[in-house]
Short mmCIF file of C-alpha atoms in Angstrom, two decimals:
data_model
loop_
_atom_site.label_atom_id
_atom_site.label_comp_id
_atom_site.label_asym_id
_atom_site.label_seq_id
_atom_site.Cartn_x
_atom_site.Cartn_y
_atom_site.Cartn_z
CA UNK A 242 35.90 -5.25 -5.72
CA UNK A 243 34.58 -8.36 -7.19
CA UNK A 244 36.01 -11.60 -6.03
CA UNK A 245 34.86 -14.89 -7.29
CA UNK A 246 36.29 -18.44 -6.43
CA UNK A 247 37.13 -20.05 -9.71
CA UNK A 248 38.35 -23.36 -8.16
CA UNK A 249 39.13 -24.78 -4.80
CA UNK A 250 42.53 -22.92 -4.36
CA UNK A 251 41.92 -20.39 -6.93
CA UNK A 252 40.49 -16.97 -6.82
CA UNK A 253 39.96 -13.95 -9.30
CA UNK A 254 39.38 -10.30 -8.16
CA UNK A 255 38.55 -7.49 -10.71
CA UNK A 256 39.23 -4.19 -8.89
CA UNK A 257 37.33 -0.89 -9.72
CA UNK A 258 40.73 0.48 -11.22
CA UNK A 259 40.44 -2.45 -13.68
CA UNK A 260 43.26 -4.59 -12.83
CA UNK A 261 42.56 -8.36 -12.56
CA UNK A 262 44.23 -10.46 -9.79
CA UNK A 263 44.42 -14.02 -10.00
CA UNK A 264 45.91 -16.35 -7.62
CA UNK A 265 46.28 -20.16 -6.68
CA UNK A 266 47.21 -21.46 -3.23
CA UNK A 267 49.77 -24.12 -3.26
CA UNK A 268 50.23 -24.63 0.68
CA UNK A 269 52.74 -27.60 -0.07
CA UNK A 270 55.65 -25.31 -1.16
CA UNK A 271 57.67 -22.66 0.55
CA UNK A 272 57.75 -20.29 -2.41
CA UNK A 273 55.62 -17.82 -4.54
CA UNK A 274 55.66 -17.15 -8.25
CA UNK A 275 54.14 -13.59 -9.03
CA UNK A 276 53.90 -11.71 -12.09
CA UNK A 277 52.40 -8.55 -14.02
CA UNK A 278 51.26 -8.89 -17.45
CA UNK A 279 50.67 -5.70 -19.54
CA UNK A 280 48.29 -6.17 -22.29
CA UNK A 281 50.57 -4.33 -24.83
CA UNK A 282 53.24 -5.76 -26.96
CA UNK A 283 54.51 -6.49 -30.56
CA UNK A 284 51.08 -7.07 -31.91
CA UNK A 285 50.06 -3.49 -31.07
CA UNK A 286 53.02 -1.72 -32.70
CA UNK A 287 53.06 0.24 -35.87
CA UNK A 288 55.83 -0.97 -38.11
CA UNK A 289 58.06 2.21 -37.75
CA UNK A 290 58.12 1.38 -33.97
CA UNK A 291 58.76 -2.40 -34.22
CA UNK A 292 60.62 -3.40 -31.29
CA UNK A 293 59.37 -0.66 -28.61
CA UNK A 294 57.62 -2.76 -26.55
CA UNK A 295 60.70 -5.13 -25.88
CA UNK A 296 62.99 -2.17 -25.78
CA UNK A 297 60.75 -0.66 -22.95
CA UNK A 298 60.86 -4.04 -21.17
CA UNK A 299 64.63 -3.71 -20.98
CA UNK A 300 64.55 -0.17 -20.04
CA UNK A 301 62.44 -0.70 -16.89
CA UNK A 302 65.20 -2.56 -15.36
CA UNK A 303 67.56 0.42 -15.76
CA UNK A 304 66.12 2.21 -12.94
CA UNK A 305 63.11 3.69 -11.21
CA UNK A 306 62.36 6.76 -8.78
CA UNK A 307 63.47 4.57 -5.96
CA UNK A 308 65.95 2.18 -7.24
CA UNK A 309 69.04 1.98 -9.46
CA UNK A 310 69.64 -0.91 -11.89
CA UNK A 311 71.91 -2.57 -9.44
CA UNK A 312 69.41 -2.18 -6.56
CA UNK A 313 66.69 -3.77 -8.82
CA UNK A 314 69.24 -6.54 -9.57
CA UNK A 315 69.91 -7.23 -5.93
CA UNK A 316 66.66 -6.74 -4.41
CA UNK A 317 65.43 -10.38 -4.92
CA UNK A 318 68.41 -12.15 -5.97
CA UNK A 319 70.12 -11.35 -2.68
CA UNK A 320 67.36 -13.38 -0.96
CA UNK A 321 67.71 -16.29 -3.13
CA UNK A 322 64.85 -15.08 -5.57
CA UNK A 323 64.82 -14.30 -9.16
CA UNK A 324 63.46 -11.55 -11.37
CA UNK A 325 62.62 -11.67 -15.01
CA UNK A 326 60.72 -10.32 -17.99
CA UNK A 327 59.71 -11.12 -21.61
CA UNK A 328 57.84 -9.41 -24.41
CA UNK A 329 55.66 -11.70 -26.48
CA UNK A 330 53.26 -10.84 -29.08
CA UNK A 331 50.51 -10.16 -27.05
CA UNK A 332 51.88 -9.06 -23.70
CA UNK A 333 54.80 -7.77 -21.95
CA UNK A 334 55.25 -9.63 -18.62
CA UNK A 335 57.31 -9.23 -15.53
CA UNK A 336 57.77 -11.77 -12.86
CA UNK A 337 59.49 -12.74 -9.61
CA UNK A 338 60.03 -16.22 -7.91
CA UNK A 339 60.63 -15.71 -4.16
CA UNK A 340 60.32 -17.40 -0.83
CA UNK A 341 56.88 -16.97 0.48
CA UNK A 342 57.99 -14.76 3.23
CA UNK A 343 59.49 -12.27 0.36
CA UNK A 344 56.08 -11.73 -1.38
CA UNK A 345 55.71 -8.13 -0.10
CA UNK A 346 59.48 -7.26 -1.39
CA UNK A 347 58.60 -9.01 -4.80
CA UNK A 348 55.44 -6.94 -5.21
CA UNK A 349 57.31 -3.77 -4.32
CA UNK A 350 59.80 -4.34 -6.76
CA UNK A 351 57.43 -5.35 -9.55
CA UNK A 352 55.27 -2.52 -9.14
CA UNK A 353 58.34 -0.11 -9.05
CA UNK A 354 59.30 -1.41 -12.22
CA UNK A 355 56.36 -1.57 -14.03
CA UNK A 356 54.86 1.93 -12.78
CA UNK A 357 57.84 4.13 -11.89
CA UNK A 358 60.76 3.68 -14.48
CA UNK A 359 62.77 6.93 -15.08
CA UNK A 360 63.44 6.01 -18.76
CA UNK A 361 66.72 8.25 -18.82
CA UNK A 362 68.43 8.92 -22.43
CA UNK A 363 71.81 7.87 -20.92
CA UNK A 364 70.49 4.57 -20.04
CA UNK A 365 68.83 4.17 -23.46
CA UNK A 366 72.05 4.52 -25.45
CA UNK A 367 73.34 1.74 -23.48
CA UNK A 368 70.45 -0.64 -23.59
CA UNK A 369 69.86 0.02 -27.13
CA UNK A 370 73.35 -1.50 -27.85
CA UNK A 371 72.42 -4.57 -25.62
CA UNK A 372 69.12 -4.91 -27.64
CA UNK A 373 71.07 -4.51 -30.95
CA UNK A 374 73.37 -7.38 -29.57
CA UNK A 375 70.16 -9.68 -28.93
CA UNK A 376 69.21 -8.98 -32.53
CA UNK A 377 72.70 -10.36 -33.63
CA UNK A 378 72.47 -13.38 -31.39
CA UNK A 379 69.27 -14.45 -33.26
CA UNK A 380 71.04 -13.72 -36.59
CA UNK A 381 73.81 -16.00 -35.28
CA UNK A 382 71.48 -18.73 -34.39
CA UNK A 383 69.69 -19.71 -37.44
CA UNK A 384 67.25 -22.11 -35.73
CA UNK A 385 65.76 -19.12 -34.06
CA UNK A 386 66.03 -16.84 -37.04
CA UNK A 387 64.03 -19.27 -39.39
CA UNK A 388 61.24 -18.90 -36.96
CA UNK A 389 61.30 -15.07 -37.31
CA UNK A 390 61.42 -15.57 -41.05
CA UNK A 391 58.40 -17.87 -41.09
CA UNK A 392 56.18 -15.48 -39.08
CA UNK A 393 57.16 -12.74 -41.35
CA UNK A 394 56.33 -14.92 -44.38
CA UNK A 395 52.95 -15.81 -42.98
CA UNK A 396 51.95 -12.46 -42.13
CA UNK A 397 54.07 -9.86 -44.21
CA UNK A 398 51.83 -6.82 -43.43
CA UNK A 399 50.60 -7.70 -39.84
CA UNK A 400 52.03 -7.00 -36.48
CA UNK A 401 51.92 -10.89 -35.79
CA UNK A 402 54.66 -11.17 -38.53
CA UNK A 403 56.94 -8.56 -37.02
CA UNK A 404 60.15 -9.18 -35.13
CA UNK A 405 59.55 -8.82 -31.42
CA UNK A 406 63.01 -7.51 -31.02
CA UNK A 407 62.53 -4.98 -33.72
CA UNK A 408 65.00 -4.38 -36.67
CA UNK A 409 68.50 -2.51 -36.29
CA UNK A 410 66.93 0.41 -38.03
CA UNK A 411 63.67 0.55 -35.93
CA UNK A 412 65.53 0.08 -32.56
CA UNK A 413 68.28 2.50 -33.71
CA UNK A 414 65.48 5.20 -34.31
CA UNK A 415 63.68 4.77 -30.92
CA UNK A 416 64.03 7.67 -28.56
CA UNK A 417 63.02 8.00 -24.84
CA UNK A 418 60.04 10.02 -25.88
CA UNK A 419 58.78 6.84 -27.77
CA UNK A 420 59.41 4.75 -24.51
CA UNK A 421 57.63 7.27 -22.41
CA UNK A 422 54.54 7.48 -24.61
CA UNK A 423 54.25 3.92 -24.90
CA UNK A 424 54.45 3.59 -20.90
CA UNK A 425 51.91 6.46 -20.44
CA UNK A 426 49.65 4.80 -22.73
CA UNK A 427 49.73 1.18 -21.74
CA UNK A 428 51.18 0.80 -18.34
CA UNK A 429 48.19 1.44 -16.20
CA UNK A 430 46.17 -0.88 -14.00
CA UNK A 431 43.20 -1.41 -16.33
CA UNK A 432 45.41 -2.92 -19.06
CA UNK A 433 47.30 -5.30 -16.50
CA UNK A 434 46.71 -8.75 -15.08
CA UNK A 435 48.53 -9.71 -12.06
CA UNK A 436 48.90 -13.41 -11.36
CA UNK A 437 50.32 -15.46 -8.40
CA UNK A 438 50.82 -19.16 -7.31
CA UNK A 439 52.55 -20.70 -4.32
CA UNK A 440 52.27 -20.44 -0.39
CA UNK A 441 49.95 -17.37 -0.26
CA UNK A 442 46.22 -16.44 0.06
CA UNK A 443 44.11 -14.25 -1.99
CA UNK A 444 43.42 -11.96 0.70
CA UNK A 445 47.07 -11.25 1.77
CA UNK A 446 47.86 -10.73 -2.03
CA UNK A 447 45.17 -8.01 -2.18
CA UNK A 448 46.07 -6.40 0.83
CA UNK A 449 49.87 -6.14 -0.52
CA UNK A 450 48.60 -4.91 -3.79
CA UNK A 451 46.48 -2.28 -2.22
CA UNK A 452 49.35 -0.97 -0.28
CA UNK A 453 51.19 -0.82 -3.57
CA UNK A 454 48.22 1.43 -5.20
CA UNK A 455 47.01 -0.81 -7.70
CA UNK A 456 43.45 -0.29 -6.82
CA UNK A 457 44.07 3.53 -6.78
CA UNK A 458 44.67 3.72 -10.43
CA UNK A 459 47.22 6.36 -9.68
CA UNK A 460 47.81 8.84 -12.52
CA UNK A 461 51.12 10.02 -13.74
CA UNK A 462 51.70 12.46 -16.38
CA UNK A 463 49.25 13.75 -18.91
CA UNK A 464 49.42 11.13 -21.55
CA UNK A 465 46.37 9.46 -22.73
CA UNK A 466 45.85 6.06 -21.10
CA UNK A 467 44.25 3.45 -23.23
CA UNK A 468 44.17 -0.20 -24.11
CA UNK A 469 46.49 -0.84 -27.09
CA UNK A 470 44.38 -1.13 -30.46
CA UNK A 471 44.56 -4.39 -31.95
CA UNK A 472 44.98 -4.52 -35.92
CA UNK A 473 42.46 -7.13 -37.10
CA UNK A 474 44.35 -10.40 -38.29
CA UNK A 475 44.31 -10.81 -41.98
CA UNK A 476 44.36 -14.47 -43.41
CA UNK A 477 47.92 -15.83 -43.37
CA UNK A 478 49.88 -16.73 -46.57
CA UNK A 479 49.31 -20.28 -47.48
CA UNK A 480 51.29 -22.81 -49.68
CA UNK A 481 54.21 -20.72 -50.56
CA UNK A 482 57.89 -21.24 -50.21
CA UNK A 483 60.69 -18.69 -49.23
CA UNK A 484 64.26 -19.51 -49.44
CA UNK A 485 66.93 -17.51 -47.43
CA UNK A 486 70.49 -17.79 -48.38
CA UNK A 487 72.87 -18.20 -45.40
CA UNK A 488 76.36 -19.66 -44.83
CA UNK A 489 75.34 -22.50 -42.38
CA UNK A 490 76.29 -25.95 -41.89
CA UNK A 491 72.73 -26.95 -41.98
CA UNK A 492 69.52 -26.04 -43.82
CA UNK A 493 67.02 -24.96 -41.40
CA UNK A 494 63.37 -25.50 -42.49
CA UNK A 495 59.94 -24.47 -40.87
CA UNK A 496 56.56 -25.70 -42.19
CA UNK A 497 53.88 -23.48 -40.82
CA UNK A 498 50.32 -22.33 -41.15
CA UNK A 499 47.92 -20.26 -39.14
CA UNK A 500 45.57 -22.25 -36.73
CA UNK A 501 43.19 -21.25 -34.05
CA UNK A 502 43.36 -18.58 -31.23
CA UNK A 503 43.87 -19.59 -27.57
CA UNK A 504 40.15 -19.40 -26.76
CA UNK A 505 39.22 -21.88 -29.57
CA UNK A 506 38.21 -25.41 -28.10
CA UNK A 507 39.84 -26.76 -31.25
CA UNK A 508 43.37 -26.13 -29.90
CA UNK A 509 42.96 -29.20 -27.89
CA UNK A 510 42.71 -31.29 -31.06
CA UNK A 511 45.70 -29.33 -32.36
CA UNK A 512 47.76 -30.32 -29.09
CA UNK A 513 46.95 -34.07 -29.61
CA UNK A 514 47.78 -34.05 -33.30
CA UNK A 515 51.01 -32.08 -32.78
CA UNK A 516 51.90 -34.49 -30.14
CA UNK A 517 51.58 -37.65 -32.46
CA UNK A 518 53.11 -35.69 -35.22
CA UNK A 519 56.27 -34.51 -33.84
CA UNK A 520 56.02 -34.28 -29.94
CA UNK A 521 58.77 -36.53 -28.89
CA UNK A 522 60.97 -39.72 -29.82
CA UNK A 523 57.74 -41.79 -30.33
CA UNK A 524 56.21 -39.36 -32.95
CA UNK A 525 55.97 -39.94 -36.40
CA UNK A 526 58.37 -37.43 -37.56
CA UNK A 527 61.03 -38.40 -35.19
CA UNK A 528 60.60 -42.07 -36.01
CA UNK A 529 60.41 -41.47 -39.62
CA UNK A 530 63.02 -38.60 -40.32
CA UNK A 531 65.34 -39.28 -37.64
CA UNK A 532 65.31 -42.91 -36.79
CA UNK A 533 64.51 -44.45 -40.20
CA UNK A 534 66.12 -42.00 -42.61
CA UNK A 535 68.79 -40.53 -40.33
CA UNK A 536 68.29 -37.18 -42.05
CA UNK A 537 68.10 -34.84 -38.82
CA UNK A 538 69.20 -34.59 -35.20
CA UNK A 539 66.45 -32.05 -34.31
CA UNK A 540 62.92 -32.43 -35.75
CA UNK A 541 59.76 -31.34 -33.88
CA UNK A 542 56.14 -30.24 -34.50
CA UNK A 543 54.98 -26.94 -32.46
CA UNK A 544 51.88 -24.96 -31.69
CA UNK A 545 51.32 -21.42 -30.41
CA UNK A 546 48.31 -19.98 -29.63
CA UNK A 547 47.65 -16.18 -29.34
CA UNK A 548 44.74 -13.82 -28.77
CA UNK A 549 43.82 -13.44 -32.43
CA UNK A 550 45.59 -16.51 -34.04
CA UNK A 551 47.38 -19.75 -33.60
CA UNK A 552 50.38 -21.27 -35.48
CA UNK A 553 50.91 -24.80 -36.10
CA UNK A 554 54.24 -26.33 -37.74
CA UNK A 555 57.42 -28.48 -37.92
CA UNK A 556 60.98 -27.54 -37.76
CA UNK A 557 63.66 -29.51 -38.97
CA UNK A 558 67.53 -28.94 -39.36
CA UNK A 559 69.42 -31.07 -41.90
CA UNK A 560 72.33 -31.11 -44.28
CA UNK A 561 71.84 -29.11 -47.28
CA UNK A 562 72.46 -32.06 -49.56
CA UNK A 563 69.57 -33.77 -47.70
CA UNK A 564 67.15 -30.94 -47.16
CA UNK A 565 64.91 -31.81 -50.28
CA UNK A 566 64.70 -35.41 -49.13
CA UNK A 567 63.83 -34.29 -45.70
CA UNK A 568 61.20 -32.01 -46.85
CA UNK A 569 59.49 -34.44 -49.14
CA UNK A 570 59.22 -37.08 -46.24
CA UNK A 571 57.85 -34.31 -43.99
CA UNK A 572 55.29 -33.62 -46.64
CA UNK A 573 54.33 -37.29 -47.08
CA UNK A 574 53.66 -37.39 -43.22
CA UNK A 575 51.69 -34.26 -43.43
CA UNK A 576 49.65 -35.91 -46.20
CA UNK A 577 49.11 -39.10 -44.47
CA UNK A 578 47.76 -37.46 -41.08
CA UNK A 579 45.50 -34.89 -42.93
CA UNK A 580 43.80 -37.96 -44.80
CA UNK A 581 43.75 -40.37 -42.02
CA UNK A 582 43.43 -38.54 -38.73
CA UNK A 583 43.58 -40.46 -35.52
CA UNK A 584 41.38 -43.47 -34.80
CA UNK A 585 40.77 -46.07 -32.42
CA UNK A 586 43.83 -47.06 -30.13
CA UNK A 587 46.25 -44.29 -31.75
CA UNK A 588 43.55 -41.69 -30.82
CA UNK A 589 43.36 -43.13 -27.33
CA UNK A 590 47.17 -43.08 -26.72
CA UNK A 591 47.50 -39.72 -27.92
CA UNK A 592 44.83 -38.25 -25.63
CA UNK A 593 46.67 -40.02 -22.78
CA UNK A 594 49.96 -38.42 -23.77
CA UNK A 595 48.64 -35.10 -23.99
CA UNK A 596 46.58 -35.31 -20.72
CA UNK A 597 49.97 -36.59 -19.22
CA UNK A 598 52.02 -33.60 -20.48
CA UNK A 599 49.37 -31.13 -19.14
CA UNK A 600 49.21 -32.33 -15.72
CA UNK A 601 53.07 -32.71 -15.45
CA UNK A 602 53.47 -29.10 -16.80
CA UNK A 603 51.76 -27.81 -13.75
CA UNK A 604 54.14 -29.14 -11.13
CA UNK A 605 55.72 -25.72 -10.48
CA UNK A 606 54.40 -22.31 -8.85
CA UNK A 607 55.63 -20.39 -11.93
CA UNK A 608 53.79 -22.84 -14.46
CA UNK A 609 50.74 -22.39 -12.49
CA UNK A 610 51.06 -18.70 -12.42
CA UNK A 611 51.53 -18.57 -16.16
CA UNK A 612 48.46 -20.56 -16.79
CA UNK A 613 46.13 -18.43 -14.45
CA UNK A 614 47.44 -15.29 -16.54
CA UNK A 615 46.82 -16.84 -19.78
CA UNK A 616 42.96 -16.98 -19.58
CA UNK A 617 42.25 -13.12 -19.06
CA UNK A 618 45.11 -12.22 -21.27
CA UNK A 619 43.92 -14.39 -24.28
CA UNK A 620 40.39 -13.75 -23.61
CA UNK A 621 39.27 -17.12 -22.54
CA UNK A 622 36.94 -17.92 -19.69
CA UNK A 623 38.81 -19.90 -16.88
CA UNK A 624 39.10 -23.61 -17.30
CA UNK A 625 40.02 -26.06 -14.30
CA UNK A 626 42.46 -28.57 -15.03
CA UNK A 627 39.95 -31.30 -14.70
CA UNK A 628 37.65 -29.32 -17.42
CA UNK A 629 40.64 -29.30 -19.96
CA UNK A 630 41.39 -32.93 -19.21
CA UNK A 631 38.00 -33.77 -20.06
CA UNK A 632 37.80 -31.78 -23.10
CA UNK A 633 40.96 -33.80 -24.52
CA UNK A 634 39.30 -37.14 -23.36
CA UNK A 635 36.22 -36.16 -25.15
CA UNK A 636 37.76 -35.46 -28.37
CA UNK A 637 36.20 -37.71 -31.18
CA UNK A 638 37.56 -39.34 -34.28
CA UNK A 639 35.57 -36.86 -36.46
CA UNK A 640 36.75 -33.64 -34.59
CA UNK A 641 40.44 -34.90 -34.77
CA UNK A 642 39.92 -35.73 -38.43
CA UNK A 643 38.33 -32.47 -39.38
CA UNK A 644 41.24 -30.52 -37.55
CA UNK A 645 43.69 -32.70 -39.29
CA UNK A 646 42.55 -32.37 -42.74
CA UNK A 647 42.30 -28.55 -42.22
CA UNK A 648 45.70 -27.71 -40.45
CA UNK A 649 47.92 -30.54 -41.59
CA UNK A 650 47.05 -30.62 -45.44
CA UNK A 651 50.60 -30.18 -46.99
CA UNK A 652 49.16 -27.65 -49.74
CA UNK A 653 48.30 -25.29 -46.61
CA UNK A 654 51.83 -25.26 -45.47
CA UNK A 655 54.03 -22.11 -45.97
CA UNK A 656 57.77 -23.43 -46.00
CA UNK A 657 60.58 -21.38 -45.14
CA UNK A 658 64.05 -22.42 -45.72
CA UNK A 659 67.36 -21.10 -44.40
CA UNK A 660 70.60 -22.32 -45.51
CA UNK A 661 73.20 -22.72 -48.14
CA UNK A 662 71.84 -21.91 -51.63
CA UNK A 663 72.71 -25.32 -53.16
CA UNK A 664 70.96 -27.30 -50.68
CA UNK A 665 67.72 -27.69 -52.82
#
């Protein structure tokens, strides 16, 4: 196995089985956060199987060869720990937070879930209904639903535009055969990243993972094991509007455009700009739309970065009768930022704010674990916190101006409206 020291307390090992293991020692805590990232998720799904990755993430908790669903639930919670999972566009992740002394138990449970689920038809019938209720929950939560509609509008034909949860039709048609095929194809060591942070040593983590068979590349079944194919990203739709009628008290609006992938250094300029634009109470959008015009309770800018692409945009929820006024005011702020960028003291303050957020975001072992996993998952070489802070500090007016002109141009934004038809 090849182990390298990435930073003073951070190590990375690539095993012959292909699994990558990263850890950060945080001796000042009494806990450990550990997770397994499977590099297969909604971005790798064909349209008829939309939601299969998320359904499999649910199903592994229904039982393994050694544990019932209740035993899985009790294994770490009974000791004060927690166990959770999520499906994103690029990865499916399973993680635990436990006392440092319970790391062996956490790895045993996580490995059992990821490698040995039984995937019974009887469990599928129950869990299918749970996922359908999750889909219903999103449809009853318009400030969530409008984001799904935004991605679908940006990428109508690409998996990045799919719903991670799937649709009622695709989820309703799933079989245990679909789940087993996905598990056989994607849930193997070379397609996984394991990251941990807290009061542990890298050597002990490797020892425990070795006991769990991660370095043996245990084969099960006869299926073909392969990293999931990625559909090349096509250009997003720019400058269009999509209106979706819904009987709601507010009109929910998302402005969005494709931006840069996770590994692109321009993401730091986007983070700085998004902070100034709509990152908090001091931001331009909050001050203009909420404080000066009184048009919204919730308004914010957002950025998301994936392996192939990123998204940057703005969300606002407002009364239907003021939706057009709010949208026009947001467009005006877009135009100002795209034209002027950030200069002088405004840029210095924006960089300081972003640096502070980056440092404060790493106060917990869980946050440090997520950060470690993000580098290999998104195809970026490791960057220390000091390197990231230096990259933000080094942003020039020209760099900020170029990114602002490209990604904050009003005409580039695709706008999705969700609310009563009369609110125009």
